[in-house]
Amino acid sequence: CGTLGRPSLPCGRYRGLFAIFAFATCGGYSGELRLSVDCANKSESDLSIDIAFAYPFRLHQVNFEAPTCEGKRQEKLALIGDFSSSAEFFVTIAVFAFLYSLAATVVYIFFQNKYRENNRGPLIDFIVTVVFSFLWLVSSSAWAKGLSDVKVATDPDEVLLLISACKQQSNKCLPVRSPVMSSLNTSVVFGYLNFILWAGNIWFVFKETGWHSSGQRHPADTMEKQPGGYNQGGYNQDSYGPAGSYNQPGSYGQVGEYGQSQSYGQSGPTSFANQI
């Protein structure tokens, strides 16, 4: 996820692309199921009852008519359930994630200096990335549960139970066609992929912040200060001359109170030579 010193740029592109797939597969869905009610009196039968539904899955507002097998009278029924909250929440997160990824990519490319100014850009990016990671996890889980309920509510066998004519053994009620849910299943997959992508990008965005750089600087500063104290303490300077004598001690080089310290440094080796 990093090229040209911009760790978030490629990830930002992928985040926007996966967000498009997420809200397109969910927000653009429309499905249909078909039922057949064969009455004992064939003239009253309806062998093709089509029920269409779509995003945002307010199924309680989806009405259809079915024969009662009692004359020509039709009964008006509706599907059960309202799953718009989880679906709309999922699509809303996907749309805002796409818009933010698009804006972030523009900033990374054209306003890199503004982005790094005062470290505000990386901090904002880090916080937003963490928030979106959490929201992707929550919205994907909520929509996965909502999709499971949608499948049950639109199951032709379950819908047949709503028709009064199907409760009579003399009539034959059969499911003709079930709705295709493959795109909705794909939307859930893309939701969790977005969570993985955003959560994985947290580390790369964190490295851009001042928190990461300051955390690396403090140990280095400590290591630099420790040898500095010993360098000026007289331990690093060689206090022994080339011949092993005490020619010029580094720690007593310029001591005003002991003016004869230099003669003391030279008298030691001279007396030692005379004794030899």
Short mmCIF file of C-alpha atoms in Angstrom, two decimals, residues 7-270:
data_model
loop_
_atom_site.label_atom_id
_atom_site.label_comp_id
_atom_site.label_asym_id
_atom_site.label_seq_id
_atom_site.Cartn_x
_atom_site.Cartn_y
_atom_site.Cartn_z
CA PRO A 7 1.38 4.96 1.64
CA SER A 8 -2.33 5.74 1.53
CA LEU A 9 -2.63 6.59 -2.16
CA PRO A 10 -2.96 3.09 -3.68
CA CYS A 11 -5.11 1.95 -0.76
CA GLY A 12 -7.30 5.00 -1.28
CA ARG A 13 -7.94 3.94 -4.86
CA TYR A 14 -8.83 0.39 -3.85
CA ARG A 15 -11.03 1.64 -1.03
CA GLY A 16 -13.03 3.78 -3.43
CA LEU A 17 -13.31 0.94 -5.96
CA PHE A 18 -14.51 -1.60 -3.42
CA ALA A 19 -16.95 0.93 -1.98
CA ILE A 20 -18.50 1.38 -5.44
CA PHE A 21 -18.97 -2.37 -5.78
CA ALA A 22 -20.55 -2.53 -2.33
CA PHE A 23 -23.28 0.07 -2.84
CA ALA A 24 -23.84 -0.81 -6.52
CA THR A 25 -24.56 -4.48 -5.82
CA CYS A 26 -26.92 -3.61 -2.97
CA GLY A 27 -28.48 -0.29 -3.96
CA GLY A 28 -29.17 -1.33 -7.54
CA TYR A 29 -30.88 -4.61 -6.74
CA SER A 30 -34.34 -5.61 -7.93
CA GLY A 31 -35.79 -9.10 -7.70
CA GLU A 32 -38.92 -10.99 -8.54
CA LEU A 33 -40.61 -14.20 -7.50
CA ARG A 34 -43.47 -16.05 -9.16
CA LEU A 35 -46.21 -18.18 -7.64
CA SER A 36 -48.92 -20.44 -9.01
CA VAL A 37 -52.37 -20.94 -7.49
CA ASP A 38 -54.35 -23.71 -9.16
CA CYS A 39 -57.91 -23.67 -7.87
CA ALA A 40 -60.28 -26.64 -7.98
CA ASN A 41 -62.31 -24.52 -10.37
CA LYS A 42 -59.77 -23.97 -13.13
CA SER A 43 -61.42 -20.75 -14.27
CA GLU A 44 -60.52 -19.13 -10.97
CA SER A 45 -56.84 -20.16 -11.07
CA ASP A 46 -53.90 -17.84 -11.50
CA LEU A 47 -50.78 -19.71 -12.57
CA SER A 48 -48.51 -16.69 -12.81
CA ILE A 49 -48.48 -14.38 -9.81
CA ASP A 50 -45.45 -12.10 -10.12
CA ILE A 51 -44.17 -10.26 -7.06
CA ALA A 52 -41.40 -7.71 -7.63
CA PHE A 53 -39.37 -6.03 -4.92
CA ALA A 54 -36.23 -3.91 -4.80
CA TYR A 55 -33.91 -1.86 -2.62
CA PRO A 56 -34.46 -0.56 0.08
CA PHE A 57 -36.53 -3.69 0.84
CA ARG A 58 -39.61 -2.21 2.45
CA LEU A 59 -41.38 -5.47 1.81
CA HIS A 60 -44.48 -4.54 3.77
CA GLN A 61 -45.19 -2.04 0.99
CA VAL A 62 -44.93 -4.67 -1.76
CA ASN A 63 -48.52 -5.62 -2.65
CA PHE A 64 -49.82 -8.37 -4.86
CA GLU A 65 -53.16 -10.00 -5.64
CA ALA A 66 -54.00 -13.69 -5.41
CA PRO A 67 -57.19 -15.62 -6.17
CA THR A 68 -59.36 -16.79 -3.32
CA CYS A 69 -60.74 -19.71 -5.36
CA GLU A 70 -64.19 -18.50 -4.32
CA GLY A 71 -65.60 -17.04 -7.43
CA LYS A 72 -63.69 -14.32 -9.26
CA ARG A 73 -62.80 -12.48 -6.11
CA GLN A 74 -59.15 -11.53 -5.56
CA GLU A 75 -57.49 -10.81 -2.25
CA LYS A 76 -54.86 -8.13 -1.86
CA LEU A 77 -51.83 -9.17 0.16
CA ALA A 78 -48.41 -7.76 1.05
CA LEU A 79 -45.07 -9.25 1.90
CA ILE A 80 -43.88 -9.16 5.50
CA GLY A 81 -41.02 -7.13 6.91
CA ASP A 82 -39.17 -3.83 6.60
CA PHE A 83 -35.42 -4.24 6.15
CA SER A 84 -34.68 -0.78 4.84
CA SER A 85 -32.71 0.37 7.90
CA SER A 86 -29.86 -2.12 7.55
CA ALA A 87 -29.79 -1.84 3.74
CA GLU A 88 -29.78 1.96 3.71
CA PHE A 89 -27.18 2.11 6.47
CA PHE A 90 -24.91 -0.18 4.45
CA VAL A 91 -25.34 1.81 1.24
CA THR A 92 -24.87 5.13 3.06
CA ILE A 93 -21.55 4.00 4.55
CA ALA A 94 -20.45 2.78 1.12
CA VAL A 95 -21.32 6.09 -0.55
CA PHE A 96 -19.57 8.21 2.08
CA ALA A 97 -16.55 5.89 2.02
CA PHE A 98 -16.32 6.32 -1.75
CA LEU A 99 -16.61 10.12 -1.51
CA TYR A 100 -13.95 10.30 1.19
CA SER A 101 -11.60 8.00 -0.74
CA LEU A 102 -12.05 10.17 -3.83
CA ALA A 103 -11.35 13.36 -1.88
CA ALA A 104 -8.36 11.80 -0.11
CA THR A 105 -6.86 10.67 -3.43
CA VAL A 106 -7.14 14.21 -4.81
CA VAL A 107 -5.44 15.61 -1.70
CA TYR A 108 -2.65 13.02 -1.83
CA ILE A 109 -1.89 13.83 -5.47
CA PHE A 110 -2.35 17.59 -5.75
CA PHE A 111 -2.05 18.92 -2.19
CA GLN A 112 0.68 16.82 -0.63
CA ASN A 113 2.31 19.82 1.10
CA LYS A 114 -1.01 20.97 2.54
CA TYR A 115 -1.69 17.41 3.66
CA ARG A 116 1.52 17.22 5.69
CA GLU A 117 1.35 20.78 7.03
CA ASN A 118 1.26 20.83 10.85
CA ASN A 119 0.59 17.08 10.74
CA ARG A 120 -3.15 17.77 10.63
CA GLY A 121 -3.79 15.90 7.39
CA PRO A 122 -2.35 12.54 8.52
CA LEU A 123 -4.10 12.80 11.90
CA ILE A 124 -7.48 13.46 10.28
CA ASP A 125 -6.89 10.65 7.80
CA PHE A 126 -5.97 8.27 10.61
CA ILE A 127 -9.06 9.09 12.68
CA VAL A 128 -11.41 8.85 9.68
CA THR A 129 -9.86 5.52 8.64
CA VAL A 130 -10.42 4.06 12.11
CA VAL A 131 -14.03 5.30 12.15
CA PHE A 132 -14.80 3.91 8.69
CA SER A 133 -13.24 0.56 9.59
CA PHE A 134 -15.62 0.28 12.53
CA LEU A 135 -18.60 1.45 10.47
CA TRP A 136 -17.84 -1.06 7.71
CA LEU A 137 -17.81 -3.88 10.22
CA VAL A 138 -21.08 -2.78 11.83
CA SER A 139 -22.92 -2.05 8.59
CA SER A 140 -21.76 -5.26 6.91
CA SER A 141 -22.85 -7.36 9.88
CA ALA A 142 -26.21 -5.58 10.06
CA TRP A 143 -26.80 -5.99 6.34
CA ALA A 144 -25.80 -9.67 6.46
CA LYS A 145 -28.50 -10.22 9.08
CA GLY A 146 -30.96 -8.09 7.10
CA LEU A 147 -30.25 -10.04 3.91
CA SER A 148 -30.91 -13.29 5.74
CA ASP A 149 -34.31 -11.95 6.78
CA VAL A 150 -35.04 -10.73 3.25
CA LYS A 151 -34.37 -14.21 1.89
CA VAL A 152 -36.84 -15.70 4.35
CA ALA A 153 -39.50 -13.07 3.66
CA THR A 154 -39.23 -13.51 -0.11
CA ASP A 155 -39.04 -17.29 -0.09
CA PRO A 156 -41.91 -18.46 -2.35
CA ASP A 157 -42.83 -21.22 0.08
CA GLU A 158 -43.19 -18.65 2.86
CA VAL A 159 -45.21 -16.29 0.67
CA LEU A 160 -47.63 -19.09 -0.26
CA LEU A 161 -48.56 -19.35 3.41
CA LEU A 162 -50.03 -15.84 3.17
CA ILE A 163 -52.57 -16.86 0.53
CA SER A 164 -55.84 -18.10 1.97
CA ALA A 165 -56.60 -20.33 -1.04
CA CYS A 166 -53.41 -22.28 -0.38
CA LYS A 167 -54.75 -23.37 3.00
CA GLN A 168 -57.40 -25.49 1.30
CA GLN A 169 -56.28 -28.94 0.26
CA SER A 170 -58.44 -28.86 -2.87
CA ASN A 171 -56.26 -26.10 -4.33
CA LYS A 172 -52.67 -26.55 -5.49
CA CYS A 173 -50.17 -23.77 -4.79
CA LEU A 174 -46.64 -24.05 -6.15
CA PRO A 175 -43.55 -21.81 -6.28
CA VAL A 176 -42.64 -21.15 -9.89
CA ARG A 177 -39.56 -18.97 -9.58
CA SER A 178 -37.42 -17.80 -6.69
CA PRO A 179 -35.63 -14.43 -6.62
CA VAL A 180 -31.96 -14.38 -7.55
CA MET A 181 -29.93 -13.13 -4.59
CA SER A 182 -26.39 -13.49 -5.98
CA SER A 183 -25.75 -9.75 -6.23
CA LEU A 184 -26.93 -9.22 -2.66
CA ASN A 185 -24.62 -11.98 -1.46
CA THR A 186 -21.83 -10.23 -3.34
CA SER A 187 -22.62 -6.95 -1.59
CA VAL A 188 -22.09 -8.57 1.81
CA VAL A 189 -18.76 -9.99 0.63
CA PHE A 190 -17.67 -6.56 -0.59
CA GLY A 191 -18.75 -5.08 2.73
CA TYR A 192 -16.40 -7.31 4.69
CA LEU A 193 -13.65 -6.82 2.10
CA ASN A 194 -13.99 -3.08 2.64
CA PHE A 195 -13.64 -3.61 6.38
CA ILE A 196 -10.45 -5.64 5.87
CA LEU A 197 -9.06 -3.04 3.46
CA TRP A 198 -9.78 -0.07 5.70
CA ALA A 199 -8.60 -1.83 8.85
CA GLY A 200 -5.41 -2.95 7.14
CA ASN A 201 -4.76 0.59 5.98
CA ILE A 202 -4.82 1.92 9.55
CA TRP A 203 -1.16 1.00 10.06
CA PHE A 204 0.01 2.75 6.88
CA VAL A 205 -1.92 5.89 7.75
CA PHE A 206 -0.62 5.76 11.34
CA LYS A 207 2.97 5.81 10.05
CA GLU A 208 2.20 9.17 8.43
CA THR A 209 1.16 10.75 11.73
CA GLY A 210 3.38 12.54 14.21
CA TRP A 211 2.53 9.93 16.85
CA HIS A 212 4.52 7.28 15.01
CA SER A 213 7.48 9.56 14.24
CA SER A 214 7.66 10.88 17.82
CA GLY A 215 7.53 7.35 19.16
CA GLN A 216 10.59 6.50 17.08
CA ARG A 217 12.47 9.71 17.98
CA HIS A 218 12.35 9.37 21.77
CA PRO A 219 14.38 6.13 22.04
CA ALA A 220 16.94 7.51 19.56
CA ASP A 221 17.33 10.72 21.56
CA THR A 222 17.91 8.74 24.74
CA MET A 223 20.67 6.69 23.14
CA GLU A 224 22.32 9.83 21.78
CA LYS A 225 22.32 11.55 25.17
CA GLN A 226 23.97 8.67 27.05
CA PRO A 227 27.29 8.55 25.12
CA GLY A 228 27.36 12.37 25.05
CA GLY A 229 27.67 12.51 28.85
CA TYR A 230 30.67 10.18 28.85
CA ASN A 231 32.46 11.96 26.01
CA GLN A 232 32.76 15.13 28.04
CA GLY A 233 33.48 13.48 31.33
CA GLY A 234 37.16 12.76 30.66
CA TYR A 235 36.69 9.02 30.03
CA ASN A 236 36.92 9.15 26.26
CA GLN A 237 40.10 11.25 26.14
CA ASP A 238 43.33 9.34 26.43
CA SER A 239 44.96 10.45 29.65
CA TYR A 240 47.98 8.29 29.02
CA GLY A 241 50.75 9.53 26.76
CA PRO A 242 52.40 7.53 23.98
CA ALA A 243 55.08 6.24 26.34
CA GLY A 244 52.68 5.33 29.08
CA SER A 245 53.56 8.39 31.20
CA TYR A 246 51.19 10.92 32.70
CA ASN A 247 52.13 13.74 30.34
CA GLN A 248 48.93 15.82 30.18
CA PRO A 249 46.01 14.52 32.18
CA GLY A 250 42.78 15.47 30.38
CA SER A 251 40.83 16.08 33.55
CA TYR A 252 43.48 18.40 35.11
CA GLY A 253 44.52 20.28 31.98
CA GLN A 254 43.43 23.77 32.99
CA VAL A 255 42.96 24.04 36.71
CA GLY A 256 43.59 27.58 37.95
CA GLU A 257 44.04 26.71 41.64
CA TYR A 258 46.80 24.18 40.99
CA GLY A 259 49.26 26.06 38.87
CA GLN A 260 52.06 23.54 39.44
CA SER A 261 50.11 20.57 38.28
CA GLN A 262 52.05 20.48 35.01
CA SER A 263 55.43 20.30 36.81
CA TYR A 264 54.03 17.47 38.86
CA GLY A 265 53.04 15.71 35.66
CA GLN A 266 56.64 15.96 34.37
CA SER A 267 58.52 15.25 37.63
CA GLY A 268 57.11 11.78 37.96
CA PRO A 269 58.77 10.30 34.88
CA THR A 270 62.09 12.21 35.46
#
